[in-house]
Amino acid sequence: MFNTVCVTARKLSSNFLDTIEKLAKSKVQFIILREKDLNENEYFELAKNVNEICKNHNKTLVIHKYFECAKKLGIKNIHLPFSDFADFENDGFFQNIGTSIHSVKDAVFAESHGASYITAGHIFTTDCKKGFKPRGVEFLKYVCQSVKIPVYAIGGINENTVQKLAEAESKNFCGVCVMSGFMKCQNPSALINKIETEYFYMKKNVKQSILLYAITDRHWLCGRSLEEDVEKALNGGATMLQLREKNIDDEKYIYIAKSIHTVCQKYNVPLIINDNVNVCLKSGAEGVHLGQNDGNAAEARKFLGNDKIIGVTARTVEQAVKAEQDGADYVGSGAVFGTNTKGDAVKMSFDTLKNICSTVSIPVTAIGGITSDNVLQLKNSGVSGVAVVSGIFAADDIESSVRELKIKASEVVNGRLN
């Protein structure tokens, strides 16, 4: 789970309590009231007002440093500077105690002395720490590997830098703390969405995954199991797999998807479910692919959340643009060479494919009649990968066909850099 936490700095806000009101209405996980220049009495008066706003919107407020203020307000959440945490003894009042750490040693100490979570920083360059070198993503990775309690990154976090944090992904990396970004923006909810979108996009690694996108078709099994043929494709080097099952109920679809997902996990390859968001969610698959008549990406995103991959079929520039605006992670465009797999597929011109690729910023995978004999014709189209059905699963030697296709797909993708 990836969450966004607000750390306050009222001097950066033109209307601090109005900013708090907006934050309390957003999906920020909690708010740390960190106003280091105030003495305890001044802090208490401000905390009373902030606490009222948070209570009105059922938002968690965390008191920074002044634990007596927290007790007076009945707030059982405290965040302490590490120097204060080292000497702090909880009398049983506080349910959640966080602290800021700046070394792996600090992190291990915090965990062993009862910290509920830690903030690790500063990760990126920030005006709050002018002149101090950032510790970087590698530091964050080491911290996450060294402890089991939740870890939040802090320092220079915004919608651009957050992409790099995907490299630190681990079970206990729980999100980011943002200060100036929240204090200065008019729409905290929009900022949170940007941060989450950028983080999950990089985490999903879609651009690399769609290089050779295998799509199943039972028509070619000839007595073999689907799992067997999928394993051959993945062993050959397919980088993403779409499970396409038609005319079956959700219960059976979920059962098949779970079985195929087990194979995909063995090769660390994302499984995409064709057309069915319910099956995607209940099978644990990494994503869903939607045709133009199967709902839109915006609705799917609400249902599935930000961590799932969503692909959309786009046969025109307009459809591709809408898919991107709706939150799709990639579009599939074709049929680039015509196809017998889908009877309603119309052949797409090279110019249309090229226009789609140059218009949207999300990756585009070409689909439709692609084989090792024609795939190199897609050079300089701008595609990030190719999606193949019969060119893989109708082959006499699936593994060998996939290996050859992957080499040529790489040449196609790299060719657009020439």
GROMACS .gro file of C-alpha atoms in nm, residues 143-362:
model
  220
  143VAL     CA    1   1.654   0.119   0.550
  144CYS     CA    2   1.361  -0.085   0.422
  145GLN     CA    3   1.577  -0.398   0.413
  146SER     CA    4   1.697  -0.340   0.770
  147VAL     CA    5   1.362  -0.307   0.947
  148LYS     CA    6   1.011  -0.451   0.930
  149ILE     CA    7   0.811  -0.149   1.050
  150PRO     CA    8   0.654   0.093   0.797
  151VAL     CA    9   0.898   0.330   0.627
  152TYR     CA   10   0.806   0.664   0.466
  153ALA     CA   11   1.039   0.860   0.239
  154ILE     CA   12   1.078   1.231   0.308
  155GLY     CA   13   1.266   1.516   0.146
  156GLY     CA   14   1.217   1.661  -0.201
  157ILE     CA   15   0.921   1.439  -0.284
  158ASN     CA   16   0.707   1.555  -0.576
  159GLU     CA   17   0.536   1.408  -0.883
  160ASN     CA   18   0.870   1.402  -1.068
  161THR     CA   19   1.107   1.259  -0.806
  162VAL     CA   20   0.858   1.001  -0.676
  163GLN     CA   21   0.911   0.789  -0.988
  164LYS     CA   22   1.259   0.698  -0.863
  165LEU     CA   23   1.119   0.556  -0.540
  166ALA     CA   24   0.976   0.258  -0.727
  167GLU     CA   25   1.331   0.118  -0.709
  168ALA     CA   26   1.293   0.094  -0.330
  169GLU     CA   27   0.975  -0.111  -0.345
  170SER     CA   28   0.941  -0.350  -0.051
  171LYS     CA   29   0.667  -0.478   0.177
  172ASN     CA   30   0.734  -0.213   0.442
  173PHE     CA   31   0.785   0.086   0.213
  174CYS     CA   32   0.451   0.253   0.282
  175GLY     CA   33   0.468   0.587   0.107
  176VAL     CA   34   0.596   0.943   0.115
  177CYS     CA   35   0.586   1.255   0.327
  178VAL     CA   36   0.528   1.583   0.144
  179MET     CA   37   0.573   1.929   0.293
  180SER     CA   38   0.618   2.225   0.058
  181GLY     CA   39   0.417   2.065  -0.221
  182PHE     CA   40   0.109   2.053   0.000
  183MET     CA   41   0.163   2.387   0.167
  184LYS     CA   42   0.188   2.570  -0.164
  185CYS     CA   43  -0.075   2.394  -0.375
  186GLN     CA   44  -0.442   2.483  -0.410
  187ASN     CA   45  -0.559   2.129  -0.479
  188PRO     CA   46  -0.399   1.867  -0.251
  189SER     CA   47  -0.619   1.590  -0.392
  190ALA     CA   48  -0.489   1.653  -0.743
  191LEU     CA   49  -0.130   1.653  -0.617
  192ILE     CA   50  -0.181   1.321  -0.437
  193ASN     CA   51  -0.325   1.170  -0.755
  194LYS     CA   52  -0.025   1.293  -0.955
  195ILE     CA   53   0.222   1.153  -0.703
  196GLU     CA   54   0.047   0.815  -0.685
  197THR     CA   55   0.004   0.793  -1.062
  198GLU     CA   56   0.372   0.860  -1.126
  199TYR     CA   57   0.486   0.619  -0.856
  200PHE     CA   58   0.265   0.331  -0.965
  201TYR     CA   59   0.345   0.387  -1.331
  202MET     CA   60   0.716   0.339  -1.266
  203LYS     CA   61   0.652   0.051  -1.028
  204LYS     CA   62   0.451  -0.129  -1.293
  205ASN     CA   63   0.737  -0.090  -1.542
  206VAL     CA   64   0.488  -0.106  -1.830
  207LYS     CA   65   0.718   0.022  -2.102
  208GLN     CA   66   0.965  -0.262  -2.055
  209SER     CA   67   0.694  -0.523  -1.997
  210ILE     CA   68   0.514  -0.476  -2.328
  211LEU     CA   69   0.819  -0.545  -2.545
  212LEU     CA   70   0.684  -0.888  -2.638
  213TYR     CA   71   0.325  -0.921  -2.525
  214ALA     CA   72   0.187  -1.275  -2.566
  215ILE     CA   73  -0.191  -1.316  -2.591
  216THR     CA   74  -0.344  -1.659  -2.535
  217ASP     CA   75  -0.573  -1.841  -2.776
  218ARG     CA   76  -0.708  -2.187  -2.690
  219HIS     CA   77  -0.769  -2.260  -3.057
  220TRP     CA   78  -0.406  -2.370  -3.096
  221LEU     CA   79  -0.373  -2.601  -2.794
  222CYS     CA   80  -0.414  -2.928  -2.989
  223GLY     CA   81  -0.452  -3.138  -2.675
  224ARG     CA   82  -0.192  -2.952  -2.467
  225SER     CA   83  -0.285  -2.755  -2.155
  226LEU     CA   84  -0.295  -2.376  -2.161
  227GLU     CA   85  -0.052  -2.368  -1.867
  228GLU     CA   86   0.194  -2.577  -2.066
  229ASP     CA   87   0.189  -2.345  -2.367
  230VAL     CA   88   0.205  -2.034  -2.150
  231GLU     CA   89   0.512  -2.170  -1.974
  232LYS     CA   90   0.679  -2.231  -2.310
  233ALA     CA   91   0.609  -1.871  -2.414
  234LEU     CA   92   0.743  -1.730  -2.088
  235ASN     CA   93   1.047  -1.955  -2.093
  236GLY     CA   94   1.115  -1.828  -2.443
  237GLY     CA   95   1.118  -1.470  -2.316
  238ALA     CA   96   0.768  -1.319  -2.345
  239THR     CA   97   0.761  -1.009  -2.123
  240MET     CA   98   0.386  -0.982  -2.062
  241LEU     CA   99   0.095  -1.223  -2.096
  242GLN     CA  100  -0.270  -1.153  -2.163
  243LEU     CA  101  -0.524  -1.421  -2.077
  244ARG     CA  102  -0.806  -1.404  -2.328
  245GLU     CA  103  -1.102  -1.627  -2.246
  246LYS     CA  104  -1.437  -1.588  -2.420
  247ASN     CA  105  -1.786  -1.712  -2.335
  248ILE     CA  106  -1.714  -1.842  -1.984
  249ASP     CA  107  -1.852  -1.725  -1.651
  250ASP     CA  108  -1.648  -1.527  -1.403
  251GLU     CA  109  -1.605  -1.817  -1.161
  252LYS     CA  110  -1.438  -2.035  -1.424
  253TYR     CA  111  -1.242  -1.738  -1.563
  254ILE     CA  112  -1.104  -1.661  -1.214
  255TYR     CA  113  -1.006  -2.025  -1.163
  256ILE     CA  114  -0.814  -2.031  -1.493
  257ALA     CA  115  -0.659  -1.691  -1.425
  258LYS     CA  116  -0.526  -1.801  -1.087
  259SER     CA  117  -0.366  -2.106  -1.245
  260ILE     CA  118  -0.205  -1.902  -1.523
  261HIS     CA  119  -0.099  -1.638  -1.271
  262THR     CA  120   0.099  -1.900  -1.082
  263VAL     CA  121   0.296  -1.970  -1.400
  264CYS     CA  122   0.350  -1.598  -1.466
  265GLN     CA  123   0.476  -1.538  -1.114
  266LYS     CA  124   0.738  -1.808  -1.164
  267TYR     CA  125   0.884  -1.595  -1.446
  268ASN     CA  126   0.805  -1.255  -1.286
  269VAL     CA  127   0.588  -1.165  -1.586
  270PRO     CA  128   0.272  -0.951  -1.547
  271LEU     CA  129  -0.060  -1.122  -1.618
  272ILE     CA  130  -0.324  -0.910  -1.790
  273ILE     CA  131  -0.688  -1.017  -1.802
  274ASN     CA  132  -0.880  -0.947  -2.119
  275ASP     CA  133  -1.201  -0.745  -2.081
  276ASN     CA  134  -1.292  -0.833  -1.721
  277VAL     CA  135  -1.200  -0.607  -1.425
  278ASN     CA  136  -1.374  -0.837  -1.177
  279VAL     CA  137  -1.162  -1.135  -1.281
  280CYS     CA  138  -0.851  -0.917  -1.268
  281LEU     CA  139  -0.921  -0.811  -0.911
  282LYS     CA  140  -1.023  -1.152  -0.776
  283SER     CA  141  -0.750  -1.352  -0.947
  284GLY     CA  142  -0.466  -1.128  -0.830
  285ALA     CA  143  -0.359  -1.054  -1.187
  286GLU     CA  144  -0.145  -0.748  -1.250
  287GLY     CA  145  -0.388  -0.578  -1.485
  288VAL     CA  146  -0.670  -0.570  -1.734
  289HIS     CA  147  -0.702  -0.489  -2.104
  290LEU     CA  148  -1.019  -0.322  -2.226
  291GLY     CA  149  -1.162  -0.307  -2.576
  292GLN     CA  150  -1.356  -0.001  -2.687
  293ASN     CA  151  -1.682  -0.172  -2.587
  294ASP     CA  152  -1.563  -0.308  -2.250
  295GLY     CA  153  -1.586   0.001  -2.030
  296ASN     CA  154  -1.327   0.276  -1.996
  297ALA     CA  155  -0.999   0.313  -1.812
  298ALA     CA  156  -1.135   0.574  -1.568
  299GLU     CA  157  -1.403   0.337  -1.440
  300ALA     CA  158  -1.156   0.049  -1.424
  301ARG     CA  159  -0.908   0.263  -1.230
  302LYS     CA  160  -1.169   0.344  -0.965
  303PHE     CA  161  -1.249  -0.025  -0.931
  304LEU     CA  162  -0.894  -0.162  -0.940
  305GLY     CA  163  -0.688   0.115  -0.782
  306ASN     CA  164  -0.359   0.268  -0.895
  307ASP     CA  165  -0.139  -0.037  -0.866
  308LYS     CA  166  -0.301  -0.235  -1.149
  309ILE     CA  167  -0.198  -0.206  -1.513
  310ILE     CA  168  -0.476  -0.089  -1.743
  311GLY     CA  169  -0.448  -0.123  -2.119
  312VAL     CA  170  -0.697  -0.001  -2.376
  313THR     CA  171  -0.748  -0.085  -2.742
  314ALA     CA  172  -0.711   0.230  -2.953
  315ARG     CA  173  -0.763   0.226  -3.328
  316THR     CA  174  -0.756   0.603  -3.373
  317VAL     CA  175  -0.558   0.895  -3.232
  318GLU     CA  176  -0.873   1.018  -3.059
  319GLN     CA  177  -0.927   0.686  -2.882
  320ALA     CA  178  -0.563   0.677  -2.772
  321VAL     CA  179  -0.578   1.031  -2.632
  322LYS     CA  180  -0.896   0.951  -2.440
  323ALA     CA  181  -0.742   0.633  -2.301
  324GLU     CA  182  -0.443   0.829  -2.173
  325GLN     CA  183  -0.667   1.096  -2.022
  326ASP     CA  184  -0.873   0.826  -1.850
  327GLY     CA  185  -0.562   0.684  -1.684
  328ALA     CA  186  -0.459   0.397  -1.910
  329ASP     CA  187  -0.100   0.273  -1.873
  330TYR     CA  188  -0.067   0.169  -2.236
  331VAL     CA  189  -0.270   0.134  -2.555
  332GLY     CA  190  -0.285  -0.156  -2.798
  333SER     CA  191  -0.320  -0.043  -3.159
  334GLY     CA  192  -0.396  -0.243  -3.472
  335ALA     CA  193  -0.464  -0.457  -3.658
  336VAL     CA  194  -0.132  -0.356  -3.812
  337PHE     CA  195  -0.117  -0.649  -4.054
  338GLY     CA  196  -0.478  -0.764  -4.042
  339THR     CA  197  -0.568  -1.072  -3.838
  340ASN     CA  198  -0.782  -1.382  -3.836
  341THR     CA  199  -0.802  -1.381  -3.455
  342LYS     CA  200  -1.068  -1.109  -3.442
  343GLY     CA  201  -1.321  -1.105  -3.720
  344ASP     CA  202  -1.408  -0.736  -3.680
  345ALA     CA  203  -1.049  -0.612  -3.690
  346VAL     CA  204  -0.974  -0.359  -3.964
  347LYS     CA  205  -0.618  -0.321  -4.089
  348MET     CA  206  -0.448  -0.010  -3.953
  349SER     CA  207  -0.219   0.198  -4.170
  350PHE     CA  208   0.142   0.255  -4.069
  351ASP     CA  209   0.078   0.631  -4.063
  352THR     CA  210  -0.210   0.591  -3.818
  353LEU     CA  211   0.006   0.377  -3.589
  354LYS     CA  212   0.287   0.630  -3.609
  355ASN     CA  213   0.048   0.919  -3.532
  356ILE     CA  214  -0.088   0.739  -3.227
  357CYS     CA  215   0.265   0.676  -3.097
  358SER     CA  216   0.371   1.037  -3.146
  359THR     CA  217   0.054   1.182  -2.992
  360VAL     CA  218   0.034   1.000  -2.658
  361SER     CA  219   0.302   0.977  -2.391
  362ILE     CA  220   0.203   0.629  -2.266
   0.00000   0.00000   0.00000
